[in-house]
Amino acid sequence: MMIFTWIEDFLALASTGNFSRAAEERHMTQPAFSRRVRALEEWMGVELFDRSSQPARLTRAGEWFRTVAEQLVNQVARIPSEAQAVAHEDAATLHFAATHALSFTFMPGWLRSLEARTLIGPIQLVSDVMQRCESLLQQGKVHFVLCHAHPLAASPLDAAGYPSERIGRDALIPVSAATGKGLARHILDTSGEVPLLAYSAESGLGRILRGVLGKQLGPLPITTVFTAHLASVLKTMALDGRGVAWLPQSLIAAELASGQLMPAGAKDWNIELDIRLYRNQGPLGEVAEHFWDDVQRWSASPTPQRRSRQPRP
């Protein structure tokens, strides 16, 4: 147990590079914290931090161990939920984490399409930012994560080999409030300053936007005027005429149809998105495994929307 505590100390210092701040985060004095970090290094027989610089930097061995330590912490966090899954294989509740935008737009209709061909029991949903959803799945606290995805902005779930199925399509579209003449108030071009309504670092949509269009956005005279991690918040600000926001088409379909929001650039600025369902790598239990089998059959269908209405044989 002491060694695991040292690992948590190591991760706190690796995150901040500051002994005082890390010690405060771990609720101890700096001298006591420093002794524990040194004890871990002595146990491993290597130095993990270069203390000659401020902030302290990881050595090559420290960089390697950081990945190992994060995996260990996630594995330990998963132990209770995986044990419960084994002990309660017939548990009826499906546990989901979904990003805010898809919780409101895509998920209700998708579940209805599945319910038309199979029985779905109780569902418990956590709606949160992408990083939190990923963390819940990595720690084994949910069966499934529902989120947007793009191959140029791979998530930690992809890197760790979590199984997933594409269950829908969407698009990220730059939009602005309309003028009285039915034109976009703000346009993505080089003729004038473009006020940007941006996603924060926690946002999965922000990760995709940076991964796909980061280089193309560089030459534009963009000024970030507002930042938030929820697409719904950026939508409200866009409707208020405060700038350009890249928003999921599924979230703004009604506003685009009514002319309240207008495309702020050519279609080249749109980003085609997958909607993916990721599953836990560990045992899901009987009910969740059956649900995953149904999802795979549905997503493998050439015309899943039509076939989803057919009764299950």
mmCIF file of C-alpha atoms in Angstrom:
data_model
loop_
_atom_site.group_PDB
_atom_site.id
_atom_site.type_symbol
_atom_site.label_atom_id
_atom_site.label_comp_id
_atom_site.label_asym_id
_atom_site.label_seq_id
_atom_site.Cartn_x
_atom_site.Cartn_y
_atom_site.Cartn_z
ATOM 1 C CA MET A 1 0.000 0.000 0.000
ATOM 2 C CA MET A 2 2.876 2.387 0.798
ATOM 3 C CA ILE A 3 4.341 1.872 -2.683
ATOM 4 C CA PHE A 4 0.986 2.752 -4.255
ATOM 5 C CA THR A 5 0.896 5.929 -2.153
ATOM 6 C CA TRP A 6 4.368 6.804 -3.462
ATOM 7 C CA ILE A 7 3.052 6.340 -7.005
ATOM 8 C CA GLU A 8 0.252 8.825 -6.338
ATOM 9 C CA ASP A 9 2.856 11.236 -4.942
ATOM 10 C CA PHE A 10 4.929 10.781 -8.095
ATOM 11 C CA LEU A 11 1.940 11.571 -10.354
ATOM 12 C CA ALA A 12 1.112 14.707 -8.364
ATOM 13 C CA LEU A 13 4.673 16.010 -8.782
ATOM 14 C CA ALA A 14 4.848 14.950 -12.441
ATOM 15 C CA SER A 15 1.689 16.999 -13.067
ATOM 16 C CA THR A 16 2.858 20.203 -11.381
ATOM 17 C CA GLY A 17 6.668 20.041 -11.381
ATOM 18 C CA ASN A 18 6.476 21.967 -8.117
ATOM 19 C CA PHE A 19 7.271 20.226 -4.811
ATOM 20 C CA SER A 20 5.364 22.739 -2.669
ATOM 21 C CA ARG A 21 2.217 22.624 -4.782
ATOM 22 C CA ALA A 22 2.304 18.835 -5.080
ATOM 23 C CA ALA A 23 2.827 18.465 -1.305
ATOM 24 C CA GLU A 24 -0.177 20.717 -0.677
ATOM 25 C CA GLU A 25 -2.254 18.635 -3.087
ATOM 26 C CA ARG A 26 -1.216 15.489 -1.182
ATOM 27 C CA HIS A 27 -2.005 17.153 2.177
ATOM 28 C CA MET A 28 1.471 16.980 3.718
ATOM 29 C CA THR A 29 4.508 19.133 4.376
ATOM 30 C CA GLN A 30 7.058 19.617 1.621
ATOM 31 C CA PRO A 31 9.907 17.862 3.507
ATOM 32 C CA ALA A 32 7.723 14.802 4.134
ATOM 33 C CA PHE A 33 6.592 14.799 0.511
ATOM 34 C CA SER A 34 10.163 15.073 -0.766
ATOM 35 C CA ARG A 35 11.228 12.119 1.407
ATOM 36 C CA ARG A 36 8.466 9.955 -0.055
ATOM 37 C CA VAL A 37 9.421 10.831 -3.627
ATOM 38 C CA ARG A 38 13.050 10.033 -2.818
ATOM 39 C CA ALA A 39 11.961 6.740 -1.221
ATOM 40 C CA LEU A 40 10.214 5.770 -4.462
ATOM 41 C CA GLU A 41 13.338 6.571 -6.472
ATOM 42 C CA GLU A 42 15.486 4.518 -4.099
ATOM 43 C CA TRP A 43 13.050 1.608 -4.328
ATOM 44 C CA MET A 44 13.190 1.752 -8.140
ATOM 45 C CA GLY A 45 16.942 2.415 -8.254
ATOM 46 C CA VAL A 46 16.652 5.346 -10.684
ATOM 47 C CA GLU A 47 16.092 9.090 -10.508
ATOM 48 C CA LEU A 48 12.666 10.066 -11.767
ATOM 49 C CA PHE A 49 13.032 13.860 -11.624
ATOM 50 C CA ASP A 50 15.681 16.335 -12.727
ATOM 51 C CA ARG A 51 15.770 18.689 -9.734
ATOM 52 C CA SER A 52 18.325 21.043 -11.294
ATOM 53 C CA SER A 53 15.582 23.003 -13.065
ATOM 54 C CA GLN A 54 12.427 24.727 -11.931
ATOM 55 C CA PRO A 55 9.883 23.358 -12.363
ATOM 56 C CA ALA A 56 11.310 19.876 -11.811
ATOM 57 C CA ARG A 57 11.313 17.831 -15.013
ATOM 58 C CA LEU A 58 10.911 14.120 -15.524
ATOM 59 C CA THR A 59 13.989 12.151 -16.493
ATOM 60 C CA ARG A 60 13.768 9.642 -19.315
ATOM 61 C CA ALA A 61 13.018 6.941 -16.733
ATOM 62 C CA GLY A 62 10.436 9.260 -15.181
ATOM 63 C CA GLU A 63 8.667 9.745 -18.521
ATOM 64 C CA TRP A 64 8.453 5.975 -18.946
ATOM 65 C CA PHE A 65 7.238 5.463 -15.382
ATOM 66 C CA ARG A 66 4.549 8.142 -15.729
ATOM 67 C CA THR A 67 2.735 6.038 -18.319
ATOM 68 C CA VAL A 68 3.100 2.926 -16.168
ATOM 69 C CA ALA A 69 1.905 4.774 -13.051
ATOM 70 C CA GLU A 70 -1.198 6.165 -14.782
ATOM 71 C CA GLN A 71 -2.091 2.685 -16.021
ATOM 72 C CA LEU A 72 -1.637 1.242 -12.527
ATOM 73 C CA VAL A 73 -3.871 3.887 -10.944
ATOM 74 C CA ASN A 74 -6.586 3.280 -13.548
ATOM 75 C CA GLN A 75 -6.325 -0.494 -13.106
ATOM 76 C CA VAL A 76 -6.653 -0.212 -9.328
ATOM 77 C CA ALA A 77 -9.624 2.149 -9.710
ATOM 78 C CA ARG A 78 -11.331 -0.436 -11.938
ATOM 79 C CA ILE A 79 -10.971 -3.327 -9.487
ATOM 80 C CA PRO A 80 -14.152 -2.674 -7.426
ATOM 81 C CA SER A 81 -16.406 -2.164 -10.449
ATOM 82 C CA GLU A 82 -15.017 -5.193 -12.287
ATOM 83 C CA ALA A 83 -15.426 -7.320 -9.171
ATOM 84 C CA GLN A 84 -19.021 -6.109 -8.863
ATOM 85 C CA ALA A 85 -19.643 -6.892 -12.538
ATOM 86 C CA VAL A 86 -18.425 -10.458 -12.031
ATOM 87 C CA ALA A 87 -20.470 -10.860 -8.847
ATOM 88 C CA HIS A 88 -23.625 -9.330 -10.331
ATOM 89 C CA GLU A 89 -23.634 -10.472 -13.932
ATOM 90 C CA ASP A 90 -27.411 -10.307 -14.107
ATOM 91 C CA ALA A 91 -27.556 -6.628 -13.024
ATOM 92 C CA ALA A 92 -30.220 -4.955 -15.152
ATOM 93 C CA THR A 93 -29.003 -1.352 -15.267
ATOM 94 C CA LEU A 94 -26.923 -0.075 -18.192
ATOM 95 C CA HIS A 95 -24.430 2.593 -17.144
ATOM 96 C CA PHE A 96 -23.626 5.262 -19.743
ATOM 97 C CA ALA A 97 -21.477 8.356 -19.860
ATOM 98 C CA ALA A 98 -22.215 10.728 -22.733
ATOM 99 C CA THR A 99 -21.066 14.175 -23.740
ATOM 100 C CA HIS A 100 -23.581 16.915 -23.035
ATOM 101 C CA ALA A 101 -24.465 17.641 -26.661
ATOM 102 C CA LEU A 102 -25.219 14.004 -27.559
ATOM 103 C CA SER A 103 -27.131 13.453 -24.313
ATOM 104 C CA PHE A 104 -29.671 16.032 -25.474
ATOM 105 C CA THR A 105 -29.716 15.474 -29.234
ATOM 106 C CA PHE A 106 -28.705 12.014 -30.412
ATOM 107 C CA MET A 107 -29.168 9.625 -27.519
ATOM 108 C CA PRO A 108 -32.988 9.729 -27.083
ATOM 109 C CA GLY A 109 -33.739 8.925 -30.736
ATOM 110 C CA TRP A 110 -30.993 6.320 -30.932
ATOM 111 C CA LEU A 111 -32.364 4.479 -27.906
ATOM 112 C CA ARG A 112 -35.864 4.553 -29.410
ATOM 113 C CA SER A 113 -34.539 2.951 -32.592
ATOM 114 C CA LEU A 114 -32.929 0.155 -30.546
ATOM 115 C CA GLU A 115 -36.015 -0.326 -28.376
ATOM 116 C CA ALA A 116 -38.030 -1.018 -31.527
ATOM 117 C CA ARG A 117 -36.130 -4.295 -31.983
ATOM 118 C CA THR A 118 -34.926 -5.318 -28.534
ATOM 119 C CA LEU A 119 -35.768 -4.894 -24.868
ATOM 120 C CA ILE A 120 -33.678 -2.284 -23.043
ATOM 121 C CA GLY A 121 -33.887 -2.128 -19.278
ATOM 122 C CA PRO A 122 -33.070 0.726 -16.875
ATOM 123 C CA ILE A 123 -30.349 3.178 -17.908
ATOM 124 C CA GLN A 124 -28.189 5.354 -15.685
ATOM 125 C CA LEU A 125 -26.585 8.262 -17.543
ATOM 126 C CA VAL A 126 -23.740 10.578 -16.562
ATOM 127 C CA SER A 127 -23.664 13.606 -18.864
ATOM 128 C CA ASP A 128 -20.304 15.388 -18.730
ATOM 129 C CA VAL A 129 -17.353 16.748 -20.685
ATOM 130 C CA MET A 130 -15.345 14.342 -22.811
ATOM 131 C CA GLN A 131 -12.365 14.033 -20.467
ATOM 132 C CA ARG A 132 -14.628 13.072 -17.576
ATOM 133 C CA CYS A 133 -16.513 10.525 -19.710
ATOM 134 C CA GLU A 134 -13.223 8.951 -20.798
ATOM 135 C CA SER A 135 -12.035 8.803 -17.205
ATOM 136 C CA LEU A 136 -15.243 7.097 -16.036
ATOM 137 C CA LEU A 137 -14.801 4.376 -18.662
ATOM 138 C CA GLN A 138 -11.100 3.935 -17.912
ATOM 139 C CA GLN A 139 -11.930 3.504 -14.234
ATOM 140 C CA GLY A 140 -14.666 0.970 -15.020
ATOM 141 C CA LYS A 141 -17.447 3.105 -13.540
ATOM 142 C CA VAL A 142 -19.634 2.944 -16.657
ATOM 143 C CA HIS A 143 -20.286 0.286 -19.290
ATOM 144 C CA PHE A 144 -20.349 2.636 -22.288
ATOM 145 C CA VAL A 145 -19.300 6.094 -23.467
ATOM 146 C CA LEU A 146 -21.184 7.925 -26.218
ATOM 147 C CA CYS A 147 -19.241 10.714 -27.925
ATOM 148 C CA HIS A 148 -18.216 12.403 -31.154
ATOM 149 C CA ALA A 149 -15.033 11.146 -32.796
ATOM 150 C CA HIS A 150 -12.698 11.928 -35.686
ATOM 151 C CA PRO A 151 -9.645 9.950 -36.922
ATOM 152 C CA LEU A 152 -7.416 13.046 -36.830
ATOM 153 C CA ALA A 153 -8.167 13.621 -33.147
ATOM 154 C CA ALA A 154 -7.863 10.186 -31.578
ATOM 155 C CA SER A 155 -8.923 9.948 -27.949
ATOM 156 C CA PRO A 156 -7.109 8.097 -25.137
ATOM 157 C CA LEU A 157 -9.767 5.398 -25.519
ATOM 158 C CA ASP A 158 -8.603 4.718 -29.077
ATOM 159 C CA ALA A 159 -4.966 4.694 -28.000
ATOM 160 C CA ALA A 160 -5.752 2.196 -25.232
ATOM 161 C CA GLY A 161 -7.642 -0.113 -27.593
ATOM 162 C CA TYR A 162 -11.155 0.267 -26.202
ATOM 163 C CA PRO A 163 -13.663 -1.404 -28.561
ATOM 164 C CA SER A 164 -16.085 0.974 -30.264
ATOM 165 C CA GLU A 165 -18.829 1.060 -32.874
ATOM 166 C CA ARG A 166 -19.846 3.914 -35.138
ATOM 167 C CA ILE A 167 -23.555 4.404 -34.532
ATOM 168 C CA GLY A 168 -24.215 7.724 -36.246
ATOM 169 C CA ARG A 169 -22.931 10.725 -38.163
ATOM 170 C CA ASP A 170 -22.799 14.419 -37.377
ATOM 171 C CA ALA A 171 -20.908 17.509 -38.501
ATOM 172 C CA LEU A 172 -19.165 20.394 -36.758
ATOM 173 C CA ILE A 173 -20.208 23.608 -38.525
ATOM 174 C CA PRO A 174 -18.932 27.178 -37.988
ATOM 175 C CA VAL A 175 -21.985 29.382 -37.456
ATOM 176 C CA SER A 176 -22.845 32.952 -36.556
ATOM 177 C CA ALA A 177 -26.023 34.828 -35.738
ATOM 178 C CA ALA A 178 -27.857 36.217 -38.757
ATOM 179 C CA THR A 179 -28.110 39.863 -39.686
ATOM 180 C CA GLY A 180 -31.425 41.468 -40.584
ATOM 181 C CA LYS A 181 -30.618 40.770 -44.243
ATOM 182 C CA GLY A 182 -30.307 37.015 -43.707
ATOM 183 C CA LEU A 183 -26.513 36.949 -43.816
ATOM 184 C CA ALA A 184 -24.030 35.723 -41.237
ATOM 185 C CA ARG A 185 -22.955 38.519 -38.898
ATOM 186 C CA HIS A 186 -19.402 37.140 -38.715
ATOM 187 C CA ILE A 187 -17.527 35.451 -41.564
ATOM 188 C CA LEU A 188 -14.366 33.312 -41.590
ATOM 189 C CA ASP A 189 -12.096 35.280 -43.912
ATOM 190 C CA THR A 190 -9.008 37.468 -43.782
ATOM 191 C CA SER A 191 -10.770 40.797 -44.390
ATOM 192 C CA GLY A 192 -11.431 41.587 -40.741
ATOM 193 C CA GLU A 193 -11.138 40.343 -37.181
ATOM 194 C CA VAL A 194 -13.161 37.213 -36.417
ATOM 195 C CA PRO A 195 -14.478 36.876 -32.828
ATOM 196 C CA LEU A 196 -14.232 33.219 -31.843
ATOM 197 C CA LEU A 197 -16.402 31.399 -29.324
ATOM 198 C CA ALA A 198 -13.962 28.666 -28.316
ATOM 199 C CA TYR A 199 -14.047 25.322 -26.534
ATOM 200 C CA SER A 200 -12.021 24.814 -23.377
ATOM 201 C CA ALA A 201 -9.361 22.105 -23.069
ATOM 202 C CA GLU A 202 -11.790 19.665 -21.415
ATOM 203 C CA SER A 203 -14.050 19.615 -24.469
ATOM 204 C CA GLY A 204 -13.938 16.677 -26.863
ATOM 205 C CA LEU A 205 -15.308 18.872 -29.663
ATOM 206 C CA GLY A 206 -12.512 21.350 -28.983
ATOM 207 C CA ARG A 207 -9.981 18.520 -29.270
ATOM 208 C CA ILE A 208 -11.433 17.562 -32.650
ATOM 209 C CA LEU A 209 -11.513 21.165 -33.884
ATOM 210 C CA ARG A 210 -7.860 21.711 -32.951
ATOM 211 C CA GLY A 211 -6.789 18.359 -34.400
ATOM 212 C CA VAL A 212 -8.511 18.828 -37.753
ATOM 213 C CA LEU A 213 -8.420 22.577 -38.444
ATOM 214 C CA GLY A 214 -5.724 23.892 -36.119
ATOM 215 C CA LYS A 215 -3.244 24.723 -38.897
ATOM 216 C CA GLN A 216 -5.871 26.238 -41.212
ATOM 217 C CA LEU A 217 -7.112 28.562 -38.485
ATOM 218 C CA GLY A 218 -3.633 30.001 -37.929
ATOM 219 C CA PRO A 219 -3.632 32.577 -40.786
ATOM 220 C CA LEU A 220 -7.073 33.944 -39.909
ATOM 221 C CA PRO A 221 -7.339 37.132 -37.794
ATOM 222 C CA ILE A 222 -9.129 35.294 -34.983
ATOM 223 C CA THR A 223 -9.617 36.684 -31.494
ATOM 224 C CA THR A 224 -11.038 34.408 -28.815
ATOM 225 C CA VAL A 225 -13.750 36.392 -27.040
ATOM 226 C CA PHE A 226 -15.418 33.630 -25.019
ATOM 227 C CA THR A 227 -14.449 30.125 -23.888
ATOM 228 C CA ALA A 228 -16.618 27.332 -22.490
ATOM 229 C CA HIS A 229 -16.604 23.532 -22.500
ATOM 230 C CA LEU A 230 -20.291 23.085 -23.424
ATOM 231 C CA ALA A 231 -21.511 23.385 -27.009
ATOM 232 C CA SER A 232 -24.911 24.453 -25.686
ATOM 233 C CA VAL A 233 -23.313 27.465 -23.979
ATOM 234 C CA LEU A 234 -21.440 28.450 -27.140
ATOM 235 C CA LYS A 235 -24.696 28.080 -29.069
ATOM 236 C CA THR A 236 -26.384 30.607 -26.775
ATOM 237 C CA MET A 237 -23.514 33.063 -27.235
ATOM 238 C CA ALA A 238 -23.584 32.600 -31.015
ATOM 239 C CA LEU A 239 -27.327 33.299 -31.088
ATOM 240 C CA ASP A 240 -26.599 36.481 -29.138
ATOM 241 C CA GLY A 241 -24.321 37.614 -31.950
ATOM 242 C CA ARG A 242 -21.068 37.419 -30.002
ATOM 243 C CA GLY A 243 -19.006 35.517 -32.543
ATOM 244 C CA VAL A 244 -18.377 32.355 -34.559
ATOM 245 C CA ALA A 245 -18.702 28.925 -32.952
ATOM 246 C CA TRP A 246 -18.169 25.444 -34.389
ATOM 247 C CA LEU A 247 -21.304 23.603 -33.280
ATOM 248 C CA PRO A 248 -22.678 20.082 -33.929
ATOM 249 C CA GLN A 249 -25.270 20.073 -36.673
ATOM 250 C CA SER A 250 -27.456 17.867 -34.472
ATOM 251 C CA LEU A 251 -27.556 20.657 -31.870
ATOM 252 C CA ILE A 252 -28.408 23.540 -34.217
ATOM 253 C CA ALA A 253 -30.586 21.947 -36.904
ATOM 254 C CA ALA A 254 -33.665 23.972 -35.884
ATOM 255 C CA GLU A 255 -31.741 27.262 -35.716
ATOM 256 C CA LEU A 256 -30.177 26.673 -39.144
ATOM 257 C CA ALA A 257 -33.590 25.858 -40.627
ATOM 258 C CA SER A 258 -35.159 29.001 -39.140
ATOM 259 C CA GLY A 259 -32.269 31.252 -40.159
ATOM 260 C CA GLN A 260 -31.381 32.226 -36.595
ATOM 261 C CA LEU A 261 -27.897 30.822 -37.192
ATOM 262 C CA MET A 262 -26.054 30.992 -40.503
ATOM 263 C CA PRO A 263 -22.944 29.180 -41.780
ATOM 264 C CA ALA A 264 -19.964 31.442 -41.160
ATOM 265 C CA GLY A 265 -17.812 30.021 -43.919
ATOM 266 C CA ALA A 266 -17.600 27.691 -46.901
ATOM 267 C CA LYS A 267 -18.243 23.976 -46.494
ATOM 268 C CA ASP A 268 -14.474 23.430 -46.390
ATOM 269 C CA TRP A 269 -14.649 24.640 -42.801
ATOM 270 C CA ASN A 270 -17.128 21.900 -41.829
ATOM 271 C CA ILE A 271 -15.825 18.805 -40.037
ATOM 272 C CA GLU A 272 -17.552 15.481 -40.648
ATOM 273 C CA LEU A 273 -17.904 13.553 -37.388
ATOM 274 C CA ASP A 274 -18.570 9.999 -36.297
ATOM 275 C CA ILE A 275 -20.799 9.319 -33.336
ATOM 276 C CA ARG A 276 -19.205 6.360 -31.555
ATOM 277 C CA LEU A 277 -20.107 4.105 -28.671
ATOM 278 C CA TYR A 278 -17.112 2.843 -26.667
ATOM 279 C CA ARG A 279 -17.397 -0.096 -24.291
ATOM 280 C CA ASN A 280 -15.502 -1.114 -21.185
ATOM 281 C CA GLN A 281 -12.668 -3.566 -21.844
ATOM 282 C CA GLY A 282 -13.575 -5.585 -18.757
ATOM 283 C CA PRO A 283 -16.595 -7.842 -18.169
ATOM 284 C CA LEU A 284 -19.884 -5.991 -18.653
ATOM 285 C CA GLY A 285 -22.338 -8.435 -17.152
ATOM 286 C CA GLU A 286 -24.996 -10.379 -19.028
ATOM 287 C CA VAL A 287 -27.425 -7.519 -19.737
ATOM 288 C CA ALA A 288 -24.768 -5.071 -20.936
ATOM 289 C CA GLU A 289 -23.097 -7.743 -23.099
ATOM 290 C CA HIS A 290 -26.448 -8.467 -24.783
ATOM 291 C CA PHE A 291 -26.934 -4.755 -25.362
ATOM 292 C CA TRP A 292 -23.464 -4.496 -26.950
ATOM 293 C CA ASP A 293 -24.275 -7.430 -29.234
ATOM 294 C CA ASP A 294 -27.450 -5.633 -30.359
ATOM 295 C CA VAL A 295 -25.500 -2.432 -31.011
ATOM 296 C CA GLN A 296 -22.986 -4.311 -33.153
ATOM 297 C CA ARG A 297 -25.749 -5.947 -35.195
ATOM 298 C CA TRP A 298 -27.487 -2.579 -35.638
ATOM 299 C CA SER A 299 -24.326 -0.715 -36.674
ATOM 300 C CA ALA A 300 -23.305 -3.496 -39.091
ATOM 301 C CA SER A 301 -26.585 -3.161 -40.990
ATOM 302 C CA PRO A 302 -26.306 -1.368 -44.372
ATOM 303 C CA THR A 303 -29.401 0.649 -43.464
ATOM 304 C CA PRO A 304 -29.484 0.607 -39.664
ATOM 305 C CA GLN A 305 -32.226 3.226 -39.368
ATOM 306 C CA ARG A 306 -34.651 1.068 -41.338
ATOM 307 C CA ARG A 307 -33.633 -2.236 -39.821
ATOM 308 C CA SER A 308 -33.770 -0.817 -36.290
ATOM 309 C CA ARG A 309 -37.560 -0.682 -36.631
ATOM 310 C CA GLN A 310 -37.837 -4.371 -37.314
ATOM 311 C CA PRO A 311 -38.801 -6.653 -34.394
ATOM 312 C CA ARG A 312 -36.071 -8.806 -33.007
ATOM 313 C CA PRO A 313 -36.464 -12.477 -34.077
#
